[in-house]
XYZ file of C-alpha atoms in Angstrom:
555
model
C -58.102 -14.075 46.725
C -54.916 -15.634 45.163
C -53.617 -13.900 41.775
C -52.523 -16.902 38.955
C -51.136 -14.941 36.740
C -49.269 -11.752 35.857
C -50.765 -10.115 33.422
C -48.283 -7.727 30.679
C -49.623 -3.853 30.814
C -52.088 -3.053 28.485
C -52.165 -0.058 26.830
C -54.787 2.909 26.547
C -56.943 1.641 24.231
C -56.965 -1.994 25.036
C -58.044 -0.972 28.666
C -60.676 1.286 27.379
C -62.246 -1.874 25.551
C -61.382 -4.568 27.997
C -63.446 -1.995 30.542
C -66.408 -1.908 28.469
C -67.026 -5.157 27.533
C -65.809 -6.926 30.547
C -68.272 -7.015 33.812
C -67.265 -6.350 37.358
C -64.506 -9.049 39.013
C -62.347 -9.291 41.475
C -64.264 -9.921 45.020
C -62.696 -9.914 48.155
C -63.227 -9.144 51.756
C -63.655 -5.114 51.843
C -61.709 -2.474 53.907
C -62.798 0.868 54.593
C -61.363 3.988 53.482
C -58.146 4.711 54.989
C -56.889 1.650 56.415
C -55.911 -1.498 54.946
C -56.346 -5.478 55.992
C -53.802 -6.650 58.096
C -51.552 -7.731 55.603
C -51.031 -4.982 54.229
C -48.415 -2.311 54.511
C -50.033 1.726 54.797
C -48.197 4.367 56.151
C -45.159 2.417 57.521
C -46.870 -0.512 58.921
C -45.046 -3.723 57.613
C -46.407 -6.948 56.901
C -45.130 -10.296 58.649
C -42.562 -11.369 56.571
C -43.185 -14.770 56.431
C -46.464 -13.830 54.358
C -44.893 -11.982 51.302
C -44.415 -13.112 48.138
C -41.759 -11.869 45.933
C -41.645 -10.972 42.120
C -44.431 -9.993 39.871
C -45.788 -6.073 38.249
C -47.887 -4.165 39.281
C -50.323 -2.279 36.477
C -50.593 1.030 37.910
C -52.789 3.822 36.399
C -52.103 6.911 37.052
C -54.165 10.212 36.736
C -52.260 12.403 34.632
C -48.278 11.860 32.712
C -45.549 13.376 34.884
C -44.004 16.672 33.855
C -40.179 16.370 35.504
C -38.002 14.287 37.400
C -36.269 17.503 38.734
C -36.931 16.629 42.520
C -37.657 20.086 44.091
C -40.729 19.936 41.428
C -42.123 16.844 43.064
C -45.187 18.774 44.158
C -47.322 17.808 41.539
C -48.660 14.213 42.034
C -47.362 12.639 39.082
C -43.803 13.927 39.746
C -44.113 12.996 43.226
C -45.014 9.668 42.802
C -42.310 8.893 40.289
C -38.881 10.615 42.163
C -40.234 8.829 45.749
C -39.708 5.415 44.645
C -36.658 6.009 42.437
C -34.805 8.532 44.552
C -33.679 7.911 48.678
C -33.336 10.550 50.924
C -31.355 12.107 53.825
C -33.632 11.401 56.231
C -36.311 9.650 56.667
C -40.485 10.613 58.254
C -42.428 7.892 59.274
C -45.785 8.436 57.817
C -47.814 7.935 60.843
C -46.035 9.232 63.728
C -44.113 12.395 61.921
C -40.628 11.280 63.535
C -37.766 12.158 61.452
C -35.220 8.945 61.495
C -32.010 7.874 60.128
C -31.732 7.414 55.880
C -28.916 7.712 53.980
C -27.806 9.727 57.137
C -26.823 7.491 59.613
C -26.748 10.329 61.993
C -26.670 14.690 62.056
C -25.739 17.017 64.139
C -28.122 20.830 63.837
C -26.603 24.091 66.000
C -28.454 25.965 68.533
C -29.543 28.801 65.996
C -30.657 26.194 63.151
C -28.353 27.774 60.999
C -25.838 24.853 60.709
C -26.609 21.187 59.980
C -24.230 18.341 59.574
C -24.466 14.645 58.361
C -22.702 11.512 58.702
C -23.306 9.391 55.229
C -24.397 5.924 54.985
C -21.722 3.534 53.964
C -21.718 1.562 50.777
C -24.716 3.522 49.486
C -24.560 3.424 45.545
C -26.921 4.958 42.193
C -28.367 2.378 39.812
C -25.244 3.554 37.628
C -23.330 1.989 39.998
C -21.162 5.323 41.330
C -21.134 5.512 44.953
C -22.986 7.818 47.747
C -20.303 10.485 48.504
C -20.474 13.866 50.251
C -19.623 15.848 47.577
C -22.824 14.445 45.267
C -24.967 15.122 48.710
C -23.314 18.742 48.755
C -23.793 19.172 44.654
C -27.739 18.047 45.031
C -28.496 20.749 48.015
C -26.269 23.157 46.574
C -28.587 22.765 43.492
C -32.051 22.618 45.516
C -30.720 25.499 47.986
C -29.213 27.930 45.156
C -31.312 26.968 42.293
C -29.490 27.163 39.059
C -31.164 30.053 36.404
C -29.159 29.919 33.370
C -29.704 25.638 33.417
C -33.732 26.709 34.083
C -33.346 25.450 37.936
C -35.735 26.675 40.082
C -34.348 27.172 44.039
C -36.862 24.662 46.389
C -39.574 25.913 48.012
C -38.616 24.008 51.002
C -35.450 25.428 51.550
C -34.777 28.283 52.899
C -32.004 30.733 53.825
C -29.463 28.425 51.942
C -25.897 29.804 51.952
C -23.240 26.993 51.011
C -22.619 23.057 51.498
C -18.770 22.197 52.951
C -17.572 18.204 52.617
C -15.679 17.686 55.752
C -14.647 14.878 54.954
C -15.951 11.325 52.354
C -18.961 11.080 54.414
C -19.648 14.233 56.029
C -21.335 16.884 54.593
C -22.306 20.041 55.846
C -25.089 22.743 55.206
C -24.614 26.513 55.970
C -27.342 28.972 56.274
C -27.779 32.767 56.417
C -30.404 33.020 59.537
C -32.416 30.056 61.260
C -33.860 27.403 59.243
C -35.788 25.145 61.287
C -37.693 23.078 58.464
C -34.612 22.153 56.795
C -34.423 18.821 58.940
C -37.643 17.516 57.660
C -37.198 19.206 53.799
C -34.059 16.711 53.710
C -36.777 13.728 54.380
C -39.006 15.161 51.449
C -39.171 14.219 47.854
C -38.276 17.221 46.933
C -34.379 16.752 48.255
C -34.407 13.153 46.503
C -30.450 12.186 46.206
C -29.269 12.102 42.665
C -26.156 11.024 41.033
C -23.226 13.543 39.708
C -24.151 12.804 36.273
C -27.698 13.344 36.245
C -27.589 16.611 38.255
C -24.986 17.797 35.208
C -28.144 18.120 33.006
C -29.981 21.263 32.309
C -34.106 21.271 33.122
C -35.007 19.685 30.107
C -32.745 16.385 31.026
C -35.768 15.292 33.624
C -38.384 16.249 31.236
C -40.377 13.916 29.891
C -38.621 11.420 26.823
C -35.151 11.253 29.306
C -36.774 9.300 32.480
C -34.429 6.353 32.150
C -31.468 8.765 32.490
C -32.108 10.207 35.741
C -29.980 8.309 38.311
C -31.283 8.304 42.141
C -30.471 5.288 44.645
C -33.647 4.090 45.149
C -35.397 0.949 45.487
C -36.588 1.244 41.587
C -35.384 2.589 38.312
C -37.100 3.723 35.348
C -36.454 0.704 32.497
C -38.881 1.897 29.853
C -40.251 5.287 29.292
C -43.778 5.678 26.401
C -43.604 9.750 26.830
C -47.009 10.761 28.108
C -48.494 7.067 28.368
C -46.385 4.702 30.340
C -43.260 3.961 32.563
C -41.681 0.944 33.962
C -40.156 1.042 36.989
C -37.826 -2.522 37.728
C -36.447 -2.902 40.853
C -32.930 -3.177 41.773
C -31.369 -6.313 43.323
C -28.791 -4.825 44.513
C -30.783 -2.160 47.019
C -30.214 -2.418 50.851
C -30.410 0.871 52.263
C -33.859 1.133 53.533
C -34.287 3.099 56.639
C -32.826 1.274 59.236
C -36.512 1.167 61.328
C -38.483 -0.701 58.127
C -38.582 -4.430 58.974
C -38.152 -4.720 54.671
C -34.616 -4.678 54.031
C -32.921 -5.774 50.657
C -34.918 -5.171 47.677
C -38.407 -4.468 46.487
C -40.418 -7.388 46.692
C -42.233 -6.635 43.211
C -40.147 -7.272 39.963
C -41.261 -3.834 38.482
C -44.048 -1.078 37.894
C -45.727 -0.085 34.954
C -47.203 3.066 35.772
C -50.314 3.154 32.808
C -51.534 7.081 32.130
C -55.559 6.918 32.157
C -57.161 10.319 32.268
C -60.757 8.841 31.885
C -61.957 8.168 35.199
C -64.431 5.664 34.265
C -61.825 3.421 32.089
C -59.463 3.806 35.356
C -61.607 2.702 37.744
C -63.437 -0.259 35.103
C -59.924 -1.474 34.920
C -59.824 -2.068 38.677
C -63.353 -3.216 38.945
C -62.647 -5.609 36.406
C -59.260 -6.746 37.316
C -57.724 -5.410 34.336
C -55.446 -3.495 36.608
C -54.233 -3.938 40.138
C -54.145 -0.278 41.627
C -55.521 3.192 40.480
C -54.579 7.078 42.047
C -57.534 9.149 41.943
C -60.442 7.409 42.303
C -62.440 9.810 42.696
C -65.652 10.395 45.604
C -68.471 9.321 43.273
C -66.890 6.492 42.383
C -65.850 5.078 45.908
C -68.965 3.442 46.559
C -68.914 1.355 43.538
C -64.859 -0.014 44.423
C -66.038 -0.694 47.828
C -69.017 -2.618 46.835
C -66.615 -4.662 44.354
C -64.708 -5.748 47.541
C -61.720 -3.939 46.041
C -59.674 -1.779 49.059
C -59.921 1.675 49.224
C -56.862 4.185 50.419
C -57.310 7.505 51.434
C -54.101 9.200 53.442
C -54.104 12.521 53.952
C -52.127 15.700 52.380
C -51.550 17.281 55.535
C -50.580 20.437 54.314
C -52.842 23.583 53.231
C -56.077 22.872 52.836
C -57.980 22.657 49.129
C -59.103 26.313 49.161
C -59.434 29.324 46.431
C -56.842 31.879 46.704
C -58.732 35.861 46.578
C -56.463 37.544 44.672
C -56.994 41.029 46.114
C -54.761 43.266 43.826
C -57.599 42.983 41.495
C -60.144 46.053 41.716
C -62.790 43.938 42.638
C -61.117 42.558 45.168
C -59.293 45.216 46.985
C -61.815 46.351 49.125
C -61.597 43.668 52.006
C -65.537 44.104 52.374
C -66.137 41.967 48.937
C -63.500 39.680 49.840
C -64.951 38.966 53.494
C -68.475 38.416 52.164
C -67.165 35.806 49.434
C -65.804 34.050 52.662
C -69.368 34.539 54.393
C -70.968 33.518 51.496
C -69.199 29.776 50.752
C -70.593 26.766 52.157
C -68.034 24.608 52.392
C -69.675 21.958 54.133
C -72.555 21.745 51.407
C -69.359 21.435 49.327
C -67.990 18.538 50.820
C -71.823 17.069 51.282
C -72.763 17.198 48.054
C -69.801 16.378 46.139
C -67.037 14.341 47.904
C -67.200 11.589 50.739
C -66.358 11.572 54.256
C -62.954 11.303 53.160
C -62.737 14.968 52.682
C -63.375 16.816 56.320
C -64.862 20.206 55.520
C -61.983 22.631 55.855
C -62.091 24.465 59.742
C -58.649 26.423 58.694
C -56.220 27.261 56.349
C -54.074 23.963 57.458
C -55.556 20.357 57.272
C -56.643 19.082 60.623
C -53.518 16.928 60.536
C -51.439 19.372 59.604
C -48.630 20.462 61.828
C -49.477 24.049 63.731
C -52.879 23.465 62.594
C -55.529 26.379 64.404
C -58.856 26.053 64.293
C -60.260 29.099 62.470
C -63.843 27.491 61.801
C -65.906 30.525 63.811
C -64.366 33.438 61.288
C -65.221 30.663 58.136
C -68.304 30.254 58.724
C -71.064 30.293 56.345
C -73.172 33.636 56.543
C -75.265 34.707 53.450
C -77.205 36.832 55.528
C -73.618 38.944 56.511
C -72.347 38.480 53.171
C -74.971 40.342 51.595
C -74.342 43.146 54.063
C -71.030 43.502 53.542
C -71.527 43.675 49.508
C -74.241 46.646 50.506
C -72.270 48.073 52.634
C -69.024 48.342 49.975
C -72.152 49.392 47.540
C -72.876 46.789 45.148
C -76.742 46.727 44.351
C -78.346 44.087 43.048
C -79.655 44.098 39.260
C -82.919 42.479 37.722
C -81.232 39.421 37.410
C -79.923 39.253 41.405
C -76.319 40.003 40.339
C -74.670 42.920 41.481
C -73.388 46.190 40.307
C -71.301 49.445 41.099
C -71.237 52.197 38.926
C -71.830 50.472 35.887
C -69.589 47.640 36.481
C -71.425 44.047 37.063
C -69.977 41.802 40.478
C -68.360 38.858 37.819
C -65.126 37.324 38.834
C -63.486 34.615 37.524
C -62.014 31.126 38.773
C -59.998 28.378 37.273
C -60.986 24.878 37.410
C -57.724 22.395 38.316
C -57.248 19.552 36.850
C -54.884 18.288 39.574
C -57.771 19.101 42.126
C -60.880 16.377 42.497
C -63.444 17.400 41.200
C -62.597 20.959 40.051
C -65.275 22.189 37.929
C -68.152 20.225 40.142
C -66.563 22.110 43.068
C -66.358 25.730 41.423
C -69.927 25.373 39.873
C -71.467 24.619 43.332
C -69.341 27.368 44.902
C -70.562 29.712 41.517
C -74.069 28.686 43.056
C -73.515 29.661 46.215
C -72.215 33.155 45.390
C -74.818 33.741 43.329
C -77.400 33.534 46.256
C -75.735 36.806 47.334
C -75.524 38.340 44.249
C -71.883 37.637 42.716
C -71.722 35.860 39.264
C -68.588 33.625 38.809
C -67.163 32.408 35.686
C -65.002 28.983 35.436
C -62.668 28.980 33.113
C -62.125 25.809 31.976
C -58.075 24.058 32.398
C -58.229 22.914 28.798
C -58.602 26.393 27.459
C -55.630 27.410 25.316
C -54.796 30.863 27.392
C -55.121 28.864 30.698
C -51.498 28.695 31.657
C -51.171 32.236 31.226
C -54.477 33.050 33.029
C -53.749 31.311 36.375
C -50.607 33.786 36.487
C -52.783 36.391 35.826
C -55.455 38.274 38.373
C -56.847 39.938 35.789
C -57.889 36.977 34.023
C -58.361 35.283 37.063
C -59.214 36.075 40.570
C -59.805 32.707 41.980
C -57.156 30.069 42.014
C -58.456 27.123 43.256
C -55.059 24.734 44.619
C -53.384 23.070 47.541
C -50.411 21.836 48.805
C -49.341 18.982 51.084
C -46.358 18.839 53.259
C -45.517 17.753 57.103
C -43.717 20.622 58.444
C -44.998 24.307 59.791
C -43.035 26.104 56.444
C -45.967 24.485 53.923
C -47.819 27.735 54.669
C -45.093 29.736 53.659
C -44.544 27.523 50.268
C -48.006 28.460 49.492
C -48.572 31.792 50.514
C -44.950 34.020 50.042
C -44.716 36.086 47.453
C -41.012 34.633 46.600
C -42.637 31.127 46.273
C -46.093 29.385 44.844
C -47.736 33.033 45.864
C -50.977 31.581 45.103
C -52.262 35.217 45.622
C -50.183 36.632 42.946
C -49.624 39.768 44.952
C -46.729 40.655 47.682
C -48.051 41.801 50.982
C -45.494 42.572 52.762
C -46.965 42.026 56.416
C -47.786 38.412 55.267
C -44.113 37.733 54.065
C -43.015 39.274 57.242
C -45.099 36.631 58.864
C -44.237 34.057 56.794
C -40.510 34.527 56.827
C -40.913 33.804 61.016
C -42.544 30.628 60.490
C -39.309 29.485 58.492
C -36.852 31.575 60.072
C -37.330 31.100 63.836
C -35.340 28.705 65.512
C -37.888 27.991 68.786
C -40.002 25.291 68.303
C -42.619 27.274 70.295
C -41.781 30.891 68.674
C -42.955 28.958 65.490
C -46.011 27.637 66.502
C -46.532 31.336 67.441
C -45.965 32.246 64.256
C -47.705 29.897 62.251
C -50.997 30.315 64.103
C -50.277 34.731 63.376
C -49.997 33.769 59.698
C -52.983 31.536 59.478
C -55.252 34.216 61.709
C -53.349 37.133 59.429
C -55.052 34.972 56.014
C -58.221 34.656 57.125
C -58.514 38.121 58.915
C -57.553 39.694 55.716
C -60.116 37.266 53.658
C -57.301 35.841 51.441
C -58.527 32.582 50.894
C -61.809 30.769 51.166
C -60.929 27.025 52.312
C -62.702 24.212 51.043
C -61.898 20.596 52.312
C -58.860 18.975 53.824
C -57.524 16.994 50.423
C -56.471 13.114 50.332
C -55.116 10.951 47.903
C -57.856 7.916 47.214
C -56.813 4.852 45.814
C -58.313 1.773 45.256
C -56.464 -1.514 44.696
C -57.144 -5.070 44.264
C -57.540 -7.858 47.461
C -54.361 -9.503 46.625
C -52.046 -6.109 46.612
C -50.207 -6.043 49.739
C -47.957 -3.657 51.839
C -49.060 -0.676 49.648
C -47.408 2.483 50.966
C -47.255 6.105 51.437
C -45.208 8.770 52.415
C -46.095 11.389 54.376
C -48.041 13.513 51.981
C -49.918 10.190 50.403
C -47.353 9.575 47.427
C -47.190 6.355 46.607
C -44.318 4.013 47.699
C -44.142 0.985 46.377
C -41.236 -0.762 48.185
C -42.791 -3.086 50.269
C -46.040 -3.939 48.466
C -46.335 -7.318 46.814
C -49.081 -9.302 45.129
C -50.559 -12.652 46.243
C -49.782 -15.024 43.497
C-alpha cells in the first residue's frame, strides 16, 4: 500500500488513546517471520534503487529508554540500537554471511601471533561536528574501549581483550598493540561496541552519554540525534553530507529517510495497537503472543537472530544450595525447555540444544547432557539428601529446597518464562521464588547470590569470545563466582591465535558449563519486529540491532 502522508510523532499518551479507540488498519500482502518482501532491505540485502523513495520519518517505538551512548555499553538493546545508526565503524560484518569487509578502514594488516593489528583510514571521513576522521581520534576511542578509564567511570570493553597501546604511524594509520593473541579483535572493531567517536565527545566523563546529553555525542554516522525528551523520545535526522557506507552496500550517500523518532512505549499492547492501527510504522519487541495478531493485520514481521549465548539461567553455585553439583545437575534434568518454548514463545525461538545459539559461531551441540529428565532429577536431589515434605518440596536438615530467580525485563517474556520453569521444578520437589525487576532492592539482588541464585540473561555477538563476555569472572560473570578452570578456558578462546585451536577451545568451555551444571539454557533469543507494508529496506546488524540506513517508506 502507498503511504499519503507523514504523520508528526505522537506522544505516550496520545498513542495510548489513538490505540484504543481506533480499530485495526493497515492491510497489506503478509511476510513471514524472518524474511521480508522483495523490496525490502534485511540483513544486507538492498533494494533496486530505482524503487526507493527518499525523505519522510519513521515513528519508531521502542521497548524500553536507552541508558548510555558510551559505545562499549551497547549491549543492552536500547543502547545498541541508538550508537549503530549514529556511530560508523572500523570494519564492517555483513549480517548474513559473517564476512568482515572494509569501513572506515579501507584496508588492515593483523601479525602472525594476533597480537598486532594495523589500519589504513578512510579518506575524507568527517563527525556531524564537522572535524575530520584522523588516526589519532581512532587511537583515543580504542585506547578508551581497550584501557577503560576508572576515575571518568569508563568501563574497559568486554570485547577487547589483552589491549596494550594504540601508535599513529602516520594521518591515516593507526595501530593496535596487544599483550598475547587476540583473535576477536578483528570482528570487535566491526561491533557497536567500538563505534568511532569524535575527540570532543570522548573528552566527557560517563555521565556525558547518559541520558539528557544525546545530542552531544558526536559519531560519523548516517544519523544524528536532533532532539532528545529524556526517557520518552529521540530524533534521529540524517545527515546530507554522509558517504562513507561500506564500500559493498549498493546505498551510498545518505539515508534515504529524513529522520527517526524513536517513541518509548513500555505497554506492549499500546505498542503493538499503534502498528495495527497505523499509528506507527515499526515496533522492537513484539512480543510471541502477539505475532499472530501483526501477521493477520498483513503487517511484516522480523525476527533475526542474536547469535550469541543462548537465553538461559545462570546457577550460581557459590551459594550453599548450590554447591553441591548434584542439586545443580538435577535443576538441569529437571527444565523443560522445549515445553518452554511450546507454551510460551513461537517458532521463532528454537529450543536451546547448547550454551551458543544454533547460529552462533563454534556452536556444539550439547542437547543429549540438556535433556529433560524428572525421573534423574529426582534422584540426584535424593541422592545429595533432600526429602520431600507434605507439601512435595524438599528439605535437608531443617532447611526447605527454595531458591530464588530474577525476572528480566530486557528478556521476552521473563516472568511467564520463570513461572513455567518454577512449575517445572516443583514437579521434583524445588520451590522457586521470582523476584520481580520492579522491586526496589533488584539492582542490588542480581549482583547478589544470596539474594539470588538464578539470573536469567543473554548475550548476542558474532564471534567465538561472546562466551567469554558472558561467562569470565573479569567480565558480565553472570555466575557471580570465579572458577578458575573456566577462566582458564575462557582466556584460550580469546587468547589463541589458531583459528582451529579456538574452535577447540570454545567447544572445552561450552562442554566445561554444562558438565559442571552452570547454566540451564532456555531458547536461542531474536529480536521480533513488526512494521508496516510500505517500510522498506529495514535493516540489521549482525546481532538484530536495528539499522536504519537504507529503509524508506512508500509515499
Amino acid at each position: 500500500m502507498s503511504r499519503s502522508a507523514f504523520r508528526p510523532a505522537a506522544g505516550l499518551a496520545s498513542l495510548a488513546v489513538a490505540v484504543m479507540l481506533a480499530g485495526c488498519g493497515s492491510s497489506g500482502s503478509g511476510v513471514q517471520s524472518g524474511a521480508t518482501d522483495s523490496g525490502d532491505t534485511a540483513a544486507g540485502s538492498e533494494p533496486a534503487a530505482g524503487d526507493v523513495q527518499t525523505g519522510g520519518e519513521l515513528l519508531y517505538l521502542e521497548y524500553q529508554p536507552f541508558t548510555t551512548l558510551y559505545p562499549p555499553q551497547s549491549g543492552f538493546y536500547p543502547n545498541g540500537g541508538l550508537i549503530a545508526n549514529i556511530t560508523d565503524r572500523l570494519v564492517y560484518q555483513d549480517p548474513v554471511s559473517l564476512e568482515l569487509e572494509p569501513w572506515l578502514a579501507t584496508d588492515w594488516t593483523v601479525n602472525e601471533e594476533a597480537t598486532e593489528y594495523t589500519f589504513n583510514l578512510r579518506d575524507g571521513v568527517t563527525f556531524s561536528d564537522g572535524t575530520p576522521l584522523t588516526a589519532d581520534v581512532v587511537a583515543k576511542n580504542f585506547d578508551l574501549y581497550g584501557l577503560g578509564d576508572p576515575v571518568r567511570g569508563f568501563p574497559v570493553s568486554e570485547q577487547i581483550n589483552n589491549y596494550v597501546s594504540s601508535t599513529v604511524v602516520d594521518d591515516d594509520t593507526v595501530t593496535f598493540t596487544f599483550s598475547a593473541p587476540s583473535p576477536g579483535f578483528l570482528q570487535a572493531t566491526s561491533a557497536n561496541g567500538a563505534g568511532i567517536l569524535s575527540e570532543a565527545t570522548l573528552d566527557g566523563n560517563a555521565d556525558f552519554f547518559a541520558p539528557g546529553n544525546a545530542t552531544e555525542v558526536i559519531g560519523t554516522g548516517p544519523f544524528v540525534i536532533a532532539e532528545e525528551t529524556v526517557g520518552t523520545e529521540l530524533l534521529l535526522t540524517a545527515r546530507e553530507d554522509y558517504d562513507w557506507a561500506p564500500p559493498s552496500s549498493e546505498h551510498q550517500g545518505r539515508a534515504y529517510l529524513d529522520g527517526v523518532r524513536f517513541t518509548v512505549t513500555p505497554e506492549d499492547a499500546v505498542r503493538v495497537g499503534a502498528l495495527t492501527s497505523g499509528q506507527a510504522d515499526l515496533v522492537r519487541y513484539v512480543q510471541a503472543y502477539d505475532e499472530q495478531q501483526v501477521e493477520d493485520a498483513g503487517l511484516q514481521l522480523f525476527a533475526p537472530q542474536t547469535q550469541g549465548v543462548n537465553n538461559s539461567l545462570s546457577l550460581r553455585f557459590t551459594h550453599p544450595i548450590l554447591s553441591d553439583i548434584r542439586v545443580r545437575q538435577a535443576l538441569v534434568a529437571g527444565v523443560d525447555a522445549n515445553e518452554v518454548v511450546q507454551t510460551i514463545f513461537t517458532e521463532n525461538y528454537p529450543a536451546a540444544t547448547g550454551v551458543l545459539s544454533q547460529t552462533a559461531l563454534g556452536y556444539t551441540d550439547q542437547s543429549e547432557a540438556l535433556a529433560y529428565d524428572p525421573e534423574r532429577a529426582a534422584a540426584l536431589l535424593d541422592e545429595a539428601g533432600w526429602v520431600p515434605g507434605s507439601d512435595g518440596i524438599r528439605a535437608k536438615d531443617g532447611e526447605r529446597l527454595v531458591l530464588v530467580a530474577s525476572e528480566a525485563k530486557p528478556q521476552p517474556l521473563s516472568k511467564d518464562t520463570l513461572t513455567l520453569v518454577a512449575q517445572q521444578l516443583a514437579e521434583i520437589g524445588v520451590e522457586l521464588k521470582i523476584l520481580a525487576s520492579d522491586s526496589g532492592t533488584f539492582a542490588e539482588a542480581i549482583i547478589d547470590p544470596e539474594q539470588v541464585q538464578l539470573y536469567h540473561s543473554m548475550v548476542g555477538r558474532t564471534d567465538l569470545d561472546v562466551i567469554k563476555s558472558q561467562y569470565h569472572s573479569a567480565n558480565r560473570n553472570t555466575l557471580l563466582s570465579t572458577d578458575a578452570e573456566l577462566d582458564r578456558l575462557l582466556e584460550a578462546v580469546s587468547s589463541t591465535a589458531d583459528p582451529d585451536a579456538r574452535l577447540e577451545a570454545t567447544k572445552a568451555a561450552q562442554d566445561y558449563l554444562v558438565e559442571q551444571a552452570y547454566v540451564i539454557p532456555l531458547f536461542e533469543e531474536p529480536q521480533v519486529y513488526g512494521a508496516q507494508s510500505y517500510v522498506h529496506g529495514f535493516g540489521w546488524d549482525t546481532i538484530a540491532r536495528p539499522v536504519f540506513y537504507s529503509t524508506w517508506i512508500e509515499q
